[in-house]
Amino acid sequence: MEQYEPARLSPAQVAAMRRSMRNGRAALTRRSLLRASAAGTLTVGAAAALSACGIPAAGTKEGGTSAEDHSDQEKEIDFSNWTEYMDVDDSGKKHPTLDTFTRRTGISVKYTEDINDNNEFFGKIKPQLAAGQDTGRDLIVLTDWLAARLIRLGWVQKLDPANLPHAFANLSPQFRTPDWDPGRAYSYPWQGISAVIAYNKKALDGVAVKSLSDLLDNPKLKGRVGLLTEMRDTMGMALLDMDKDPGAFTDDDYDAAVARLQKAVDSGQIRRFTGNDYTSDLSKGDFAACLAWAGDVVQLKADNPDVDFLIPDSGYVTSSDNLLVPSKARHKANAERLIDYYYEPKAAAELAAYINYVCPVDGVKEELAKIDPDAAANPLIIPDQAMQAKSRAFRSLSSKEETAYEAKFAKLTGA
């Protein structure tokens, strides 16, 4: 088990955090650009049936410290999540899926939107976790790399499969076996976040784009290409374009991908590295093509017929935000019931129809079709087996690797 070290963040990690807060996925809100319309949806159902063997056996890591579970006596849950990452009714004050859960179970949910950045939130809770104390939260949502860190540190409780029958059965195959939590012993995905190539057909003016190489090498696109400020997304797509698996690459592979991108930076091929603000550049045609997050593309396509996307033959990168029960949480069983509830297709479809991210629950297509038939038929929202097979995850990094890789990426982006 990794030992907790109360060291300060490295300069590279601080730079990465600032990029995320300034204009990355953490900027302002998770859905700040999509808030105006809840009609677009992003979910990934499963076209493939679950295998009879179920989820593979969990790893051998020791779980976090459990508190005495007060779930039977205290019908409540303290749930911390990112801003605008839950369905909201027309009044903007109620969360319909949470209300349904409370009516069904009698368990009240204190829902708090107090996560704006992974590193910032980690700073809030690590003193209590390191001291073996209750954080005051029963359920938290963290991006995969930070979820992996908490699991390594032993600060997350092992989940009880007996309380997760729907989650066990309905977890989409592409999210079932991350290298940092084999068998999902400690976590279940809340939503997935995919990086794809988006383009403006009018701005391309007939230029063919089928891969990241086309963006980096075609002189007709010079100065009209955008890449993302999120290291794992941009570098993962670059590795795939070089026939390297982002789930199993070496230091040399990473350096080669950096060098390839640096060449495009030096030549002026890449206009800039962006966070969510690429949406304006793409819509206006300042970017002919760029790396983009699929949830944004759904809405951009609805608003602008010139915007479209492609999945390269080499594949695309999908990360996940994950539900975890911290050590010493008082209401573990209640939290597990809430996790399981969101793996029922009806609840999952209602959530996905509002928040525009990749739903990790199999079997949502029929339920989503009742809410929005067009969304249910959209291949970007419900990928087929071939598209799911192209999805790749960026492997978990050691602290040493993360510091080194972020430093190289920061230099590349000029951060």
XYZ file of C-alpha atoms in Angstrom:
415
model
C 0.000 0.000 0.000
C 1.313 3.434 -0.920
C 2.306 5.510 2.069
C 0.881 8.974 2.566
C 3.458 11.687 2.142
C 2.338 15.188 3.160
C 4.587 16.749 0.529
C 3.596 19.778 -1.462
C 2.536 19.418 -5.050
C 5.331 19.572 -7.571
C 5.491 22.660 -9.830
C 4.261 20.500 -12.718
C 1.279 19.290 -10.730
C 0.440 22.840 -9.665
C 0.604 23.938 -13.313
C -1.710 21.086 -14.279
C -4.187 22.084 -11.575
C -4.153 25.705 -12.719
C -4.765 24.648 -16.317
C -7.753 22.584 -15.220
C -9.186 25.338 -13.044
C -8.631 28.005 -15.687
C -10.099 26.322 -18.727
C -10.045 22.546 -18.404
C -12.840 20.181 -17.464
C -12.935 21.748 -14.005
C -13.435 25.291 -15.248
C -16.494 27.037 -13.839
C -18.872 24.083 -13.995
C -18.968 20.647 -15.548
C -21.762 21.742 -17.905
C -21.332 25.508 -18.088
C -21.501 25.504 -21.871
C -24.397 23.071 -22.054
C -26.590 24.585 -19.333
C -28.777 26.450 -21.802
C -30.154 23.228 -23.252
C -30.790 19.962 -21.452
C -32.129 18.341 -24.599
C -28.769 16.959 -25.692
C -27.625 13.815 -23.904
C -24.506 11.749 -23.655
C -24.679 8.176 -22.526
C -23.022 4.980 -23.497
C -25.218 1.928 -23.293
C -23.997 -1.483 -24.092
C -24.655 -3.232 -27.313
C -22.847 -6.272 -25.997
C -24.465 -8.541 -23.444
C -22.742 -9.018 -20.132
C -20.724 -12.174 -19.890
C -22.046 -14.915 -17.646
C -18.966 -14.771 -15.471
C -19.760 -11.217 -14.307
C -17.118 -8.815 -13.054
C -13.636 -10.322 -12.692
C -12.315 -11.040 -9.242
C -11.141 -8.005 -7.328
C -7.519 -7.307 -6.567
C -5.806 -8.047 -3.280
C -5.423 -4.495 -2.035
C -6.462 -3.945 1.571
C -9.457 -1.639 1.905
C -9.678 1.612 3.815
C -10.620 1.840 7.465
C -14.308 1.257 8.120
C -16.268 3.037 10.779
C -19.159 1.487 12.620
C -21.895 1.633 10.000
C -24.875 3.638 11.258
C -26.968 3.085 8.113
C -29.680 1.109 9.925
C -30.153 3.781 12.586
C -29.457 6.911 10.496
C -31.329 6.994 7.196
C -29.095 9.568 5.544
C -26.218 10.064 3.130
C -23.739 12.930 2.735
C -22.915 13.050 -0.987
C -20.227 15.380 -2.436
C -20.143 15.878 -6.192
C -18.969 18.272 -8.916
C -21.105 21.285 -9.741
C -23.943 20.772 -12.231
C -23.348 17.028 -12.349
C -26.874 16.001 -11.294
C -30.288 16.321 -12.879
C -32.319 19.372 -11.805
C -36.011 20.151 -12.238
C -37.405 23.278 -13.899
C -37.285 25.192 -10.621
C -33.555 24.568 -10.386
C -33.978 23.560 -6.741
C -34.794 19.843 -6.786
C -32.964 16.784 -8.078
C -35.640 14.401 -9.417
C -33.586 11.210 -9.309
C -32.411 11.868 -5.748
C -35.986 12.625 -4.705
C -37.145 9.326 -6.191
C -34.438 7.477 -4.275
C -35.499 9.096 -0.999
C -39.180 8.297 -1.552
C -38.342 4.692 -2.313
C -35.856 4.046 0.494
C -36.609 6.618 3.178
C -32.932 7.641 3.022
C -32.418 11.400 2.817
C -29.509 12.697 0.762
C -27.555 15.778 1.746
C -26.254 16.635 -1.701
C -23.373 19.128 -1.854
C -21.703 20.513 -4.977
C -18.338 21.180 -3.357
C -15.940 19.590 -5.834
C -14.482 22.052 -8.346
C -11.097 20.436 -8.942
C -9.600 17.076 -8.027
C -6.447 18.444 -6.389
C -8.305 21.182 -4.558
C -10.810 18.700 -3.115
C -8.040 16.281 -2.203
C -6.468 19.074 -0.195
C -9.730 19.480 1.725
C -10.138 15.866 2.749
C -6.598 14.493 3.042
C -5.923 15.757 6.599
C -8.887 13.787 7.933
C -8.155 10.743 5.796
C -4.480 10.721 6.771
C -5.468 10.954 10.448
C -7.996 8.138 10.141
C -10.929 10.484 10.726
C -14.375 10.795 9.161
C -14.471 13.402 6.367
C -18.164 14.018 6.981
C -18.913 12.516 3.566
C -20.322 9.095 2.731
C -19.936 9.306 -1.032
C -17.573 11.316 -3.241
C -16.927 11.583 -6.990
C -13.311 11.735 -8.183
C -11.644 11.403 -11.556
C -9.970 8.062 -12.185
C -6.371 9.123 -11.506
C -7.220 10.578 -8.093
C -9.531 7.674 -7.290
C -6.548 5.422 -7.969
C -4.407 7.446 -5.555
C -6.936 7.171 -2.725
C -7.252 3.442 -3.266
C -3.460 3.036 -3.156
C -3.329 5.037 0.055
C -5.977 2.826 1.659
C -8.361 5.750 2.169
C -11.359 4.181 0.422
C -13.629 1.454 1.776
C -14.076 -1.791 -0.090
C -17.606 -2.087 -1.423
C -19.981 -4.929 -0.513
C -21.164 -6.693 -3.715
C -24.271 -7.890 -1.885
C -25.486 -4.273 -1.798
C -24.737 -3.659 -5.486
C -26.745 -6.162 -7.564
C -27.671 -3.687 -10.327
C -24.190 -2.165 -10.438
C -22.619 -5.610 -10.623
C -24.895 -6.689 -13.464
C -25.232 -3.482 -15.478
C -21.752 -1.959 -15.545
C -20.762 -1.359 -19.158
C -17.903 -3.613 -20.358
C -15.619 -0.704 -21.267
C -15.537 0.445 -17.619
C -15.284 -2.931 -15.887
C -11.569 -3.506 -15.437
C -9.487 -0.334 -14.912
C -5.892 -1.131 -13.990
C -6.221 0.880 -10.772
C -9.280 -1.012 -9.474
C -9.562 -4.449 -11.110
C -13.051 -5.824 -10.655
C -14.337 -2.490 -9.288
C -13.809 -3.532 -5.676
C -13.621 0.061 -4.420
C -15.347 2.219 -7.028
C -18.076 2.456 -9.636
C -18.107 5.021 -12.447
C -20.435 7.983 -12.132
C -19.917 9.076 -15.743
C -17.364 8.677 -18.511
C -15.630 11.468 -20.460
C -14.460 10.719 -24.008
C -11.988 12.676 -26.141
C -12.657 12.634 -29.900
C -11.745 14.663 -32.982
C -14.223 17.408 -33.845
C -14.183 19.508 -36.992
C -15.957 22.335 -38.762
C -16.914 21.191 -42.254
C -17.092 24.717 -43.639
C -13.659 25.594 -42.247
C -12.135 22.368 -43.594
C -13.347 23.327 -47.095
C -12.887 19.834 -48.488
C -9.711 18.901 -46.583
C -9.944 15.257 -45.537
C -9.502 14.525 -41.835
C -9.489 10.953 -40.580
C -6.834 10.906 -37.869
C -4.784 13.022 -35.502
C -1.929 12.751 -38.008
C -4.059 14.688 -40.492
C -4.406 17.485 -37.941
C -0.686 17.523 -37.176
C 0.742 17.105 -40.669
C -1.545 18.631 -43.294
C -0.157 22.078 -44.202
C -3.635 23.207 -45.300
C -4.645 23.137 -41.625
C -1.637 25.097 -40.351
C -2.634 27.410 -37.523
C -6.171 26.038 -37.384
C -5.725 23.025 -35.097
C -6.484 22.814 -31.385
C -5.428 20.304 -28.737
C -6.618 19.946 -25.141
C -4.907 21.183 -21.983
C -5.766 17.906 -20.224
C -2.557 15.875 -20.376
C -4.145 12.430 -20.338
C -6.561 13.238 -23.168
C -4.112 14.895 -25.542
C -1.225 12.544 -24.849
C -3.506 9.521 -24.921
C -4.784 10.474 -28.372
C -1.222 11.135 -29.561
C -0.064 7.747 -28.306
C -2.946 5.996 -30.055
C -2.109 7.821 -33.279
C 1.413 6.389 -32.990
C 0.015 2.852 -32.497
C 0.830 2.883 -28.774
C -1.653 1.836 -26.136
C -2.226 4.622 -23.566
C -2.984 1.845 -21.114
C 0.476 0.271 -21.490
C 3.085 2.756 -22.708
C 6.706 3.340 -21.678
C 8.672 6.499 -20.877
C 10.185 6.306 -24.351
C 6.724 6.089 -25.920
C 5.600 9.155 -23.996
C 8.714 11.114 -24.971
C 8.223 10.190 -28.621
C 4.629 11.438 -28.504
C 5.738 14.690 -26.872
C 8.373 15.152 -29.573
C 5.771 14.592 -32.281
C 3.485 17.230 -30.808
C 6.399 19.600 -30.190
C 7.209 19.501 -33.886
C 3.640 20.577 -34.670
C 3.851 23.351 -32.060
C 7.168 24.633 -33.432
C 5.887 24.651 -37.007
C 2.791 26.637 -36.097
C 0.477 23.778 -37.069
C -1.196 23.882 -33.645
C -3.001 27.145 -32.999
C -3.257 26.590 -29.247
C -4.033 24.199 -26.400
C -7.453 24.817 -24.898
C -9.952 23.729 -22.309
C -13.692 24.081 -22.890
C -13.092 27.337 -24.761
C -12.355 25.374 -27.934
C -16.114 25.313 -28.507
C -16.163 28.950 -29.613
C -13.161 28.526 -31.913
C -14.676 25.436 -33.502
C -18.120 26.954 -34.028
C -16.673 30.117 -35.589
C -14.263 28.159 -37.790
C -11.094 29.512 -36.186
C -10.360 25.844 -35.549
C -10.854 23.693 -38.603
C -10.379 20.634 -36.371
C -9.439 19.930 -32.784
C -9.531 17.433 -29.966
C -12.832 17.782 -28.129
C -14.931 16.215 -25.384
C -17.851 14.204 -26.694
C -20.360 15.816 -24.344
C -19.649 19.216 -25.885
C -19.857 17.857 -29.416
C -23.417 16.626 -28.893
C -24.583 20.170 -28.171
C -22.299 21.819 -30.743
C -23.722 19.579 -33.474
C -27.253 20.513 -32.432
C -26.430 24.219 -32.585
C -24.244 24.274 -35.696
C -24.715 21.899 -38.680
C -21.123 22.520 -39.782
C -19.737 20.842 -36.645
C -19.216 17.104 -36.636
C -16.876 14.528 -35.110
C -14.945 11.404 -35.954
C -13.506 8.462 -34.114
C -10.051 7.660 -35.536
C -9.343 4.077 -36.539
C -6.570 4.156 -33.937
C -9.137 4.718 -31.162
C -10.087 7.365 -28.623
C -9.518 8.018 -24.922
C -12.193 7.695 -22.254
C -11.665 8.579 -18.602
C -14.195 8.307 -15.782
C -15.401 10.105 -12.687
C -16.012 7.591 -9.941
C -18.152 7.013 -6.855
C -16.148 6.106 -3.751
C -16.917 5.648 -0.039
C -14.170 7.297 2.036
C -12.625 5.614 5.062
C -14.591 6.098 8.292
C -17.795 7.082 6.445
C -20.749 6.564 8.804
C -23.302 5.427 6.235
C -21.541 2.976 3.924
C -24.516 0.690 3.281
C -26.735 3.664 2.495
C -24.117 4.969 0.074
C -23.940 1.569 -1.609
C -27.726 1.609 -2.058
C -27.458 4.976 -3.793
C -24.671 3.716 -6.061
C -26.796 0.709 -6.965
C -29.841 2.889 -7.627
C -27.968 4.830 -10.315
C -27.191 1.540 -12.053
C -30.880 0.875 -12.641
C -31.469 1.743 -16.321
C -34.381 4.125 -15.644
C -32.464 6.249 -13.131
C -29.319 6.103 -15.264
C -31.222 7.285 -18.346
C -32.838 10.185 -16.461
C -29.429 11.300 -15.222
C -27.743 10.910 -18.609
C -30.512 12.827 -20.350
C -29.654 15.857 -18.256
C -25.892 15.939 -17.752
C -24.549 15.044 -21.216
C -21.773 12.641 -20.271
C -21.036 9.002 -21.074
C -23.317 6.800 -19.000
C -21.516 3.676 -17.740
C -24.729 1.648 -17.403
C -25.776 -1.110 -19.785
C -29.392 -1.238 -20.888
C -30.203 2.484 -20.892
C -31.074 2.769 -24.585
C -34.730 1.775 -24.263
C -35.245 4.009 -21.235
C -33.461 6.923 -22.889
C -35.608 6.494 -25.998
C -38.672 7.223 -23.858
C -37.116 10.564 -22.886
C -35.398 11.522 -26.160
C -35.616 9.144 -29.158
C -33.064 11.137 -31.154
C -30.533 10.891 -28.348
C -31.069 7.160 -28.006
C -30.429 6.726 -31.746
C -27.297 8.897 -31.795
C -24.146 6.743 -32.222
C -22.127 9.236 -30.217
C -24.552 8.835 -27.321
C -25.098 5.069 -27.584
C -21.945 3.642 -29.190
C -22.144 0.296 -30.918
C -19.764 -2.565 -30.129
C -17.217 -1.413 -32.695
C -17.065 2.067 -31.211
C -16.807 0.727 -27.666
C -13.975 -1.522 -28.791
C -11.994 1.576 -29.852
C -12.218 3.171 -26.404
C -8.982 3.201 -24.397
C -8.100 4.375 -20.900
C -4.921 6.193 -19.925
C -3.052 3.989 -17.477
C -2.603 4.932 -13.838
C 0.664 6.692 -12.995
C 2.976 6.557 -10.038
C 3.652 9.844 -8.256
C 7.071 9.970 -9.893
C 5.654 9.388 -13.354
C 2.901 11.943 -12.886
C 5.384 14.630 -11.873
C 7.677 13.870 -14.811
C 4.931 13.599 -17.410
C 3.110 16.730 -16.301
C 6.373 18.687 -16.407
C 7.004 17.620 -20.000
C 3.429 18.390 -20.990
C 3.543 21.795 -19.319
C 6.653 22.650 -21.312
C 4.923 21.488 -24.510
C 1.838 23.639 -23.907
C 3.772 26.641 -22.650
C 1.998 26.544 -19.279
